[in-house]
Amino acid sequence: MAAEVAEAVGLRQAYLVPKAEGARLGPWLAPGVARALGGVGLMPGDVIVVSSGSTVYECAQEDLGHFPGVMVAPAVGGQEEPQPWFQTNETTRILAERLGGVPSYLYAPALPGPALFGSLQDEPSFRRINELWGRAKCALVGVGAAPLMRQVLPSFVPSDAPSLRNAVGDVCSRFYDQDGLPVSYPGSDRVVATSLADLRRVPVSIAVAVGQEKIPSILAGARGGYFNVLVSDVPTAEGLLAAARPR
């Protein structure tokens, strides 16, 4: 089934677990993430970028393998929400510790004001993170559902923006429509996050996502080329195969 999903969705590879359920999905999905990371060929000095999101945060706390000397960097700036999975620096710290790697932190809000955004371009620590984004060998990202369907949306995203009605999902707080094309909104040109263009250039970009509500998001994200490996479960895979079938 994993091979069928990869072919149907247009991915390099898919890794499936039987079923992810309950309050915490990380323990169920971690074996698939470990297999995906094991296939990357990570060496000391290689860069992994990691997104925010509850599924990635939970997976980061599990045994995903040991890759001494890899560099782990956040793909999204800081957010005001109290939930720990919105704090990408924290996910970065946990993941680096679990993998035996070296964390690099991003000291900037996800959506700075125009003046701060301008000054960040000359900040050495920010430029270093940008450099890591550009040479990442691997990305570990969550896939967000359509923004207007979510119960919790980052406060920096203007949910009343008309353009977001066309968004079916996001990766690293970069929204896209059903064709995988970027969706902008007021302030999106200042979002501190790895770009969709950078994500397309990452050799192995691993998306971790489950749930029927994520099926349009996964299909469109794969269509846009924002990830090329998927870790999911069998019920989601069945939904993807049904949705990808010609009508």
PDB file of C-alpha atoms in Angstrom:
ATOM      1  CA  MET A   1       0.000   0.000   0.000  1.00  0.00           C
ATOM      2  CA  ALA A   2       2.874   2.395   0.773  1.00  0.00           C
ATOM      3  CA  ALA A   3       4.219   1.926  -2.768  1.00  0.00           C
ATOM      4  CA  GLU A   4       0.739   2.510  -4.219  1.00  0.00           C
ATOM      5  CA  VAL A   5       0.330   5.726  -2.214  1.00  0.00           C
ATOM      6  CA  ALA A   6       3.731   7.038  -3.285  1.00  0.00           C
ATOM      7  CA  GLU A   7       2.914   6.410  -6.948  1.00  0.00           C
ATOM      8  CA  ALA A   8      -0.630   7.780  -6.756  1.00  0.00           C
ATOM      9  CA  VAL A   9       0.335  10.953  -4.895  1.00  0.00           C
ATOM     10  CA  GLY A  10       3.590  11.561  -6.787  1.00  0.00           C
ATOM     11  CA  LEU A  11       6.086  10.963  -3.995  1.00  0.00           C
ATOM     12  CA  ARG A  12       9.474   9.297  -3.843  1.00  0.00           C
ATOM     13  CA  GLN A  13       8.418   7.076  -0.965  1.00  0.00           C
ATOM     14  CA  ALA A  14       5.758   6.548   1.703  1.00  0.00           C
ATOM     15  CA  TYR A  15       6.010   4.871   5.089  1.00  0.00           C
ATOM     16  CA  LEU A  16       2.829   3.631   6.746  1.00  0.00           C
ATOM     17  CA  VAL A  17       1.901   2.533  10.240  1.00  0.00           C
ATOM     18  CA  PRO A  18      -1.312   0.531  10.816  1.00  0.00           C
ATOM     19  CA  LYS A  19      -3.343   3.228  12.573  1.00  0.00           C
ATOM     20  CA  ALA A  20      -2.494   6.370  14.525  1.00  0.00           C
ATOM     21  CA  GLU A  21      -5.108   7.241  17.116  1.00  0.00           C
ATOM     22  CA  GLY A  22      -5.571   8.776  20.539  1.00  0.00           C
ATOM     23  CA  ALA A  23      -4.486  12.044  22.111  1.00  0.00           C
ATOM     24  CA  ARG A  24      -0.832  11.677  21.065  1.00  0.00           C
ATOM     25  CA  LEU A  25       0.007  10.570  17.534  1.00  0.00           C
ATOM     26  CA  GLY A  26       3.785  10.731  17.885  1.00  0.00           C
ATOM     27  CA  PRO A  27       4.340   7.283  19.436  1.00  0.00           C
ATOM     28  CA  TRP A  28       2.334   5.655  16.644  1.00  0.00           C
ATOM     29  CA  LEU A  29       4.072   7.495  13.808  1.00  0.00           C
ATOM     30  CA  ALA A  30       7.628   7.494  15.175  1.00  0.00           C
ATOM     31  CA  PRO A  31       8.584   4.078  13.697  1.00  0.00           C
ATOM     32  CA  GLY A  32       7.693   5.368  10.234  1.00  0.00           C
ATOM     33  CA  VAL A  33       9.633   8.592  10.804  1.00  0.00           C
ATOM     34  CA  ALA A  34      12.635   6.567  12.034  1.00  0.00           C
ATOM     35  CA  ARG A  35      12.588   4.474   8.855  1.00  0.00           C
ATOM     36  CA  ALA A  36      12.309   7.599   6.709  1.00  0.00           C
ATOM     37  CA  LEU A  37      15.228   9.308   8.475  1.00  0.00           C
ATOM     38  CA  GLY A  38      17.271   6.115   8.244  1.00  0.00           C
ATOM     39  CA  GLY A  39      16.923   6.209   4.467  1.00  0.00           C
ATOM     40  CA  VAL A  40      18.274   9.752   4.093  1.00  0.00           C
ATOM     41  CA  GLY A  41      21.943   8.853   4.577  1.00  0.00           C
ATOM     42  CA  LEU A  42      22.560  11.553   7.164  1.00  0.00           C
ATOM     43  CA  MET A  43      26.190  12.293   8.015  1.00  0.00           C
ATOM     44  CA  PRO A  44      27.816  14.632  10.581  1.00  0.00           C
ATOM     45  CA  GLY A  45      27.370  18.238   9.427  1.00  0.00           C
ATOM     46  CA  ASP A  46      24.242  17.526   7.377  1.00  0.00           C
ATOM     47  CA  VAL A  47      21.309  19.849   8.091  1.00  0.00           C
ATOM     48  CA  ILE A  48      17.768  18.863   9.091  1.00  0.00           C
ATOM     49  CA  VAL A  49      15.145  21.612   9.217  1.00  0.00           C
ATOM     50  CA  VAL A  50      12.072  21.013  11.359  1.00  0.00           C
ATOM     51  CA  SER A  51       8.647  22.654  11.350  1.00  0.00           C
ATOM     52  CA  SER A  52       6.243  23.530  14.122  1.00  0.00           C
ATOM     53  CA  GLY A  53       3.095  21.469  14.697  1.00  0.00           C
ATOM     54  CA  SER A  54       1.842  18.961  17.248  1.00  0.00           C
ATOM     55  CA  THR A  55       2.615  15.812  15.235  1.00  0.00           C
ATOM     56  CA  VAL A  56       6.241  16.780  14.564  1.00  0.00           C
ATOM     57  CA  TYR A  57       6.658  17.918  18.184  1.00  0.00           C
ATOM     58  CA  GLU A  58       5.375  14.580  19.478  1.00  0.00           C
ATOM     59  CA  CYS A  59       7.492  12.544  17.042  1.00  0.00           C
ATOM     60  CA  ALA A  60      10.602  14.500  18.085  1.00  0.00           C
ATOM     61  CA  GLN A  61      10.245  13.097  21.594  1.00  0.00           C
ATOM     62  CA  GLU A  62      10.424   9.484  20.399  1.00  0.00           C
ATOM     63  CA  ASP A  63      13.325   7.240  19.375  1.00  0.00           C
ATOM     64  CA  LEU A  64      13.988   8.199  15.753  1.00  0.00           C
ATOM     65  CA  GLY A  65      17.507   6.831  15.451  1.00  0.00           C
ATOM     66  CA  HIS A  66      20.964   8.173  16.242  1.00  0.00           C
ATOM     67  CA  PHE A  67      22.714  10.533  13.816  1.00  0.00           C
ATOM     68  CA  PRO A  68      25.676  12.093  15.659  1.00  0.00           C
ATOM     69  CA  GLY A  69      26.773  15.514  14.463  1.00  0.00           C
ATOM     70  CA  VAL A  70      23.761  16.375  12.329  1.00  0.00           C
ATOM     71  CA  MET A  71      22.658  19.984  12.559  1.00  0.00           C
ATOM     72  CA  VAL A  72      19.003  20.667  13.413  1.00  0.00           C
ATOM     73  CA  ALA A  73      17.426  24.050  12.627  1.00  0.00           C
ATOM     74  CA  PRO A  74      13.887  25.449  13.011  1.00  0.00           C
ATOM     75  CA  ALA A  75      11.984  26.130   9.806  1.00  0.00           C
ATOM     76  CA  VAL A  76       9.615  28.714  11.346  1.00  0.00           C
ATOM     77  CA  GLY A  77      10.038  31.663  13.716  1.00  0.00           C
ATOM     78  CA  GLY A  78       8.569  31.972  17.204  1.00  0.00           C
ATOM     79  CA  GLN A  79       4.834  32.185  17.804  1.00  0.00           C
ATOM     80  CA  GLU A  80       2.759  33.651  20.636  1.00  0.00           C
ATOM     81  CA  GLU A  81       0.568  30.590  21.195  1.00  0.00           C
ATOM     82  CA  PRO A  82       1.061  28.857  24.573  1.00  0.00           C
ATOM     83  CA  GLN A  83       1.104  25.295  23.217  1.00  0.00           C
ATOM     84  CA  PRO A  84       4.662  23.897  23.124  1.00  0.00           C
ATOM     85  CA  TRP A  85       4.335  22.561  19.575  1.00  0.00           C
ATOM     86  CA  PHE A  86       4.135  26.126  18.244  1.00  0.00           C
ATOM     87  CA  GLN A  87       7.625  26.813  19.648  1.00  0.00           C
ATOM     88  CA  THR A  88       9.884  25.497  16.893  1.00  0.00           C
ATOM     89  CA  ASN A  89      13.063  26.213  18.851  1.00  0.00           C
ATOM     90  CA  GLU A  90      11.824  23.770  21.499  1.00  0.00           C
ATOM     91  CA  THR A  91      11.081  21.078  18.907  1.00  0.00           C
ATOM     92  CA  THR A  92      14.555  21.710  17.482  1.00  0.00           C
ATOM     93  CA  ARG A  93      16.165  21.292  20.900  1.00  0.00           C
ATOM     94  CA  ILE A  94      14.322  18.050  21.637  1.00  0.00           C
ATOM     95  CA  LEU A  95      14.967  16.552  18.211  1.00  0.00           C
ATOM     96  CA  ALA A  96      18.672  17.412  18.279  1.00  0.00           C
ATOM     97  CA  GLU A  97      19.007  15.844  21.722  1.00  0.00           C
ATOM     98  CA  ARG A  98      17.235  12.662  20.635  1.00  0.00           C
ATOM     99  CA  LEU A  99      19.242  12.311  17.409  1.00  0.00           C
ATOM    100  CA  GLY A 100      22.592  13.188  18.983  1.00  0.00           C
ATOM    101  CA  GLY A 101      22.781  16.302  16.843  1.00  0.00           C
ATOM    102  CA  VAL A 102      23.574  19.995  17.279  1.00  0.00           C
ATOM    103  CA  PRO A 103      20.712  22.531  17.489  1.00  0.00           C
ATOM    104  CA  SER A 104      20.676  25.995  15.943  1.00  0.00           C
ATOM    105  CA  TYR A 105      17.993  28.409  17.117  1.00  0.00           C
ATOM    106  CA  LEU A 106      15.954  31.096  15.387  1.00  0.00           C
ATOM    107  CA  TYR A 107      15.519  34.218  17.503  1.00  0.00           C
ATOM    108  CA  ALA A 108      12.785  35.978  15.552  1.00  0.00           C
ATOM    109  CA  PRO A 109       8.978  36.036  15.567  1.00  0.00           C
ATOM    110  CA  ALA A 110       7.139  34.220  12.813  1.00  0.00           C
ATOM    111  CA  LEU A 111       5.670  37.498  11.565  1.00  0.00           C
ATOM    112  CA  PRO A 112       7.787  40.530  12.530  1.00  0.00           C
ATOM    113  CA  GLY A 113       6.756  44.088  11.759  1.00  0.00           C
ATOM    114  CA  PRO A 114       8.231  45.769   8.676  1.00  0.00           C
ATOM    115  CA  ALA A 115      11.032  47.549  10.599  1.00  0.00           C
ATOM    116  CA  LEU A 116      12.135  44.428  12.469  1.00  0.00           C
ATOM    117  CA  PHE A 117      11.907  42.295   9.348  1.00  0.00           C
ATOM    118  CA  GLY A 118      14.208  44.711   7.560  1.00  0.00           C
ATOM    119  CA  SER A 119      16.770  44.745  10.346  1.00  0.00           C
ATOM    120  CA  LEU A 120      16.754  40.944  10.579  1.00  0.00           C
ATOM    121  CA  GLN A 121      18.263  40.706   7.122  1.00  0.00           C
ATOM    122  CA  ASP A 122      21.548  42.020   8.524  1.00  0.00           C
ATOM    123  CA  GLU A 123      21.444  40.022  11.781  1.00  0.00           C
ATOM    124  CA  PRO A 124      24.252  37.389  11.730  1.00  0.00           C
ATOM    125  CA  SER A 125      22.262  34.705  13.587  1.00  0.00           C
ATOM    126  CA  PHE A 126      19.316  35.140  11.233  1.00  0.00           C
ATOM    127  CA  ARG A 127      21.564  34.990   8.182  1.00  0.00           C
ATOM    128  CA  ARG A 128      23.061  31.773   9.526  1.00  0.00           C
ATOM    129  CA  ILE A 129      19.620  30.168   9.783  1.00  0.00           C
ATOM    130  CA  ASN A 130      18.885  31.285   6.218  1.00  0.00           C
ATOM    131  CA  GLU A 131      22.100  29.636   5.124  1.00  0.00           C
ATOM    132  CA  LEU A 132      21.106  26.392   6.867  1.00  0.00           C
ATOM    133  CA  TRP A 133      17.699  26.476   5.153  1.00  0.00           C
ATOM    134  CA  GLY A 134      19.453  26.766   1.807  1.00  0.00           C
ATOM    135  CA  ARG A 135      21.682  23.726   2.310  1.00  0.00           C
ATOM    136  CA  ALA A 136      19.346  21.399   4.215  1.00  0.00           C
ATOM    137  CA  LYS A 137      19.662  17.742   3.262  1.00  0.00           C
ATOM    138  CA  CYS A 138      16.442  16.781   5.038  1.00  0.00           C
ATOM    139  CA  ALA A 139      13.257  18.443   6.271  1.00  0.00           C
ATOM    140  CA  LEU A 140      10.813  17.031   8.812  1.00  0.00           C
ATOM    141  CA  VAL A 141       7.518  18.867   8.474  1.00  0.00           C
ATOM    142  CA  GLY A 142       3.882  18.681   9.439  1.00  0.00           C
ATOM    143  CA  VAL A 143       1.082  19.339   6.984  1.00  0.00           C
ATOM    144  CA  GLY A 144      -1.613  21.727   8.128  1.00  0.00           C
ATOM    145  CA  ALA A 145      -5.270  21.309   7.184  1.00  0.00           C
ATOM    146  CA  ALA A 146      -7.191  24.081   5.433  1.00  0.00           C
ATOM    147  CA  PRO A 147      -6.778  27.139   7.687  1.00  0.00           C
ATOM    148  CA  LEU A 148     -10.486  27.951   7.914  1.00  0.00           C
ATOM    149  CA  MET A 149     -11.245  24.387   9.082  1.00  0.00           C
ATOM    150  CA  ARG A 150      -8.858  24.440  12.042  1.00  0.00           C
ATOM    151  CA  GLN A 151      -9.760  24.897  15.656  1.00  0.00           C
ATOM    152  CA  VAL A 152      -6.375  26.495  16.409  1.00  0.00           C
ATOM    153  CA  LEU A 153      -4.637  28.779  13.927  1.00  0.00           C
ATOM    154  CA  PRO A 154      -1.474  30.765  14.738  1.00  0.00           C
ATOM    155  CA  SER A 155      -2.481  34.270  15.769  1.00  0.00           C
ATOM    156  CA  PHE A 156      -0.206  35.882  13.161  1.00  0.00           C
ATOM    157  CA  VAL A 157      -2.337  34.367  10.373  1.00  0.00           C
ATOM    158  CA  PRO A 158      -5.302  36.678   9.568  1.00  0.00           C
ATOM    159  CA  SER A 159      -8.148  34.166   9.381  1.00  0.00           C
ATOM    160  CA  ASP A 160     -10.439  36.815   7.879  1.00  0.00           C
ATOM    161  CA  ALA A 161      -8.190  37.312   4.826  1.00  0.00           C
ATOM    162  CA  PRO A 162     -10.299  36.501   1.716  1.00  0.00           C
ATOM    163  CA  SER A 163      -7.335  34.802   0.017  1.00  0.00           C
ATOM    164  CA  LEU A 164      -7.193  32.108   2.703  1.00  0.00           C
ATOM    165  CA  ARG A 165     -10.551  30.776   1.533  1.00  0.00           C
ATOM    166  CA  ASN A 166      -8.571  29.237  -1.329  1.00  0.00           C
ATOM    167  CA  ALA A 167      -5.960  27.633   0.930  1.00  0.00           C
ATOM    168  CA  VAL A 168      -6.217  23.874   1.466  1.00  0.00           C
ATOM    169  CA  GLY A 169      -3.144  23.507   3.660  1.00  0.00           C
ATOM    170  CA  ASP A 170       0.301  24.683   4.622  1.00  0.00           C
ATOM    171  CA  VAL A 171       3.826  23.477   5.233  1.00  0.00           C
ATOM    172  CA  CYS A 172       6.064  25.559   7.508  1.00  0.00           C
ATOM    173  CA  SER A 173       3.324  28.240   7.706  1.00  0.00           C
ATOM    174  CA  ARG A 174       3.429  28.663   3.920  1.00  0.00           C
ATOM    175  CA  PHE A 175      -0.108  28.231   2.586  1.00  0.00           C
ATOM    176  CA  TYR A 176      -1.085  26.780  -0.794  1.00  0.00           C
ATOM    177  CA  ASP A 177      -4.214  26.064  -2.839  1.00  0.00           C
ATOM    178  CA  GLN A 178      -5.545  22.784  -4.260  1.00  0.00           C
ATOM    179  CA  ASP A 179      -3.084  22.994  -7.157  1.00  0.00           C
ATOM    180  CA  GLY A 180      -0.158  23.452  -4.788  1.00  0.00           C
ATOM    181  CA  LEU A 181       0.280  27.118  -5.710  1.00  0.00           C
ATOM    182  CA  PRO A 182       1.256  29.596  -2.961  1.00  0.00           C
ATOM    183  CA  VAL A 183      -1.516  31.565  -1.254  1.00  0.00           C
ATOM    184  CA  SER A 184      -0.538  34.978   0.085  1.00  0.00           C
ATOM    185  CA  TYR A 185      -2.253  37.139   2.690  1.00  0.00           C
ATOM    186  CA  PRO A 186      -1.512  40.523   4.308  1.00  0.00           C
ATOM    187  CA  GLY A 187       1.955  40.249   5.835  1.00  0.00           C
ATOM    188  CA  SER A 188       2.866  36.901   4.278  1.00  0.00           C
ATOM    189  CA  ASP A 189       5.828  38.514   2.527  1.00  0.00           C
ATOM    190  CA  ARG A 190       7.365  39.037   5.998  1.00  0.00           C
ATOM    191  CA  VAL A 191       6.817  35.535   7.372  1.00  0.00           C
ATOM    192  CA  VAL A 192      10.011  34.186   8.907  1.00  0.00           C
ATOM    193  CA  ALA A 193      10.051  30.625   7.609  1.00  0.00           C
ATOM    194  CA  THR A 194      11.847  28.560   5.041  1.00  0.00           C
ATOM    195  CA  SER A 195      10.427  29.338   1.623  1.00  0.00           C
ATOM    196  CA  LEU A 196       8.442  26.942  -0.516  1.00  0.00           C
ATOM    197  CA  ALA A 197      11.217  27.235  -3.104  1.00  0.00           C
ATOM    198  CA  ASP A 198      13.766  26.105  -0.501  1.00  0.00           C
ATOM    199  CA  LEU A 199      11.531  23.183   0.476  1.00  0.00           C
ATOM    200  CA  ARG A 200      11.410  22.043  -3.141  1.00  0.00           C
ATOM    201  CA  ARG A 201      15.216  21.978  -3.210  1.00  0.00           C
ATOM    202  CA  VAL A 202      15.598  19.822  -0.071  1.00  0.00           C
ATOM    203  CA  PRO A 203      16.741  16.361  -1.253  1.00  0.00           C
ATOM    204  CA  VAL A 204      14.544  14.490   1.256  1.00  0.00           C
ATOM    205  CA  SER A 205      11.569  16.365   2.699  1.00  0.00           C
ATOM    206  CA  ILE A 206       9.536  14.144   5.039  1.00  0.00           C
ATOM    207  CA  ALA A 207       5.924  15.098   5.730  1.00  0.00           C
ATOM    208  CA  VAL A 208       4.219  13.549   8.761  1.00  0.00           C
ATOM    209  CA  ALA A 209       0.423  13.733   8.556  1.00  0.00           C
ATOM    210  CA  VAL A 210      -2.670  11.672   9.362  1.00  0.00           C
ATOM    211  CA  GLY A 211      -6.407  12.238   9.262  1.00  0.00           C
ATOM    212  CA  GLN A 212      -9.157  12.503   6.678  1.00  0.00           C
ATOM    213  CA  GLU A 213      -9.138  16.314   6.984  1.00  0.00           C
ATOM    214  CA  LYS A 214      -5.494  16.302   5.855  1.00  0.00           C
ATOM    215  CA  ILE A 215      -6.083  14.421   2.580  1.00  0.00           C
ATOM    216  CA  PRO A 216      -6.603  17.547   0.381  1.00  0.00           C
ATOM    217  CA  SER A 217      -3.624  19.182   2.148  1.00  0.00           C
ATOM    218  CA  ILE A 218      -1.344  16.196   1.489  1.00  0.00           C
ATOM    219  CA  LEU A 219      -2.383  15.851  -2.154  1.00  0.00           C
ATOM    220  CA  ALA A 220      -1.887  19.554  -2.881  1.00  0.00           C
ATOM    221  CA  GLY A 221       1.404  19.753  -0.953  1.00  0.00           C
ATOM    222  CA  ALA A 222       2.787  16.809  -2.909  1.00  0.00           C
ATOM    223  CA  ARG A 223       1.513  18.410  -6.112  1.00  0.00           C
ATOM    224  CA  GLY A 224       3.470  21.561  -5.241  1.00  0.00           C
ATOM    225  CA  GLY A 225       6.610  19.529  -4.545  1.00  0.00           C
ATOM    226  CA  TYR A 226       6.933  20.739  -0.938  1.00  0.00           C
ATOM    227  CA  PHE A 227       7.726  17.227   0.304  1.00  0.00           C
ATOM    228  CA  ASN A 228       8.690  13.991  -1.430  1.00  0.00           C
ATOM    229  CA  VAL A 229       8.315  11.461   1.404  1.00  0.00           C
ATOM    230  CA  LEU A 230       5.191  10.825   3.486  1.00  0.00           C
ATOM    231  CA  VAL A 231       4.773   9.174   6.877  1.00  0.00           C
ATOM    232  CA  SER A 232       1.120   8.377   7.579  1.00  0.00           C
ATOM    233  CA  ASP A 233      -1.236   5.578   8.606  1.00  0.00           C
ATOM    234  CA  VAL A 234      -3.357   3.070   6.688  1.00  0.00           C
ATOM    235  CA  PRO A 235      -6.750   4.863   7.036  1.00  0.00           C
ATOM    236  CA  THR A 236      -5.221   8.078   5.677  1.00  0.00           C
ATOM    237  CA  ALA A 237      -3.509   6.113   2.913  1.00  0.00           C
ATOM    238  CA  GLU A 238      -6.827   4.554   1.881  1.00  0.00           C
ATOM    239  CA  GLY A 239      -8.340   8.028   1.707  1.00  0.00           C
ATOM    240  CA  LEU A 240      -5.425   9.302  -0.389  1.00  0.00           C
ATOM    241  CA  LEU A 241      -5.769   6.418  -2.850  1.00  0.00           C
ATOM    242  CA  ALA A 242      -9.509   7.031  -3.185  1.00  0.00           C
ATOM    243  CA  ALA A 243      -9.024  10.789  -3.671  1.00  0.00           C
ATOM    244  CA  ALA A 244      -6.203  10.339  -6.188  1.00  0.00           C
ATOM    245  CA  ARG A 245      -8.170   7.858  -8.315  1.00  0.00           C
ATOM    246  CA  PRO A 246      -9.359   9.280 -11.661  1.00  0.00           C
ATOM    247  CA  ARG A 247     -13.063  10.090 -11.578  1.00  0.00           C
TER     248      ARG A 247
END
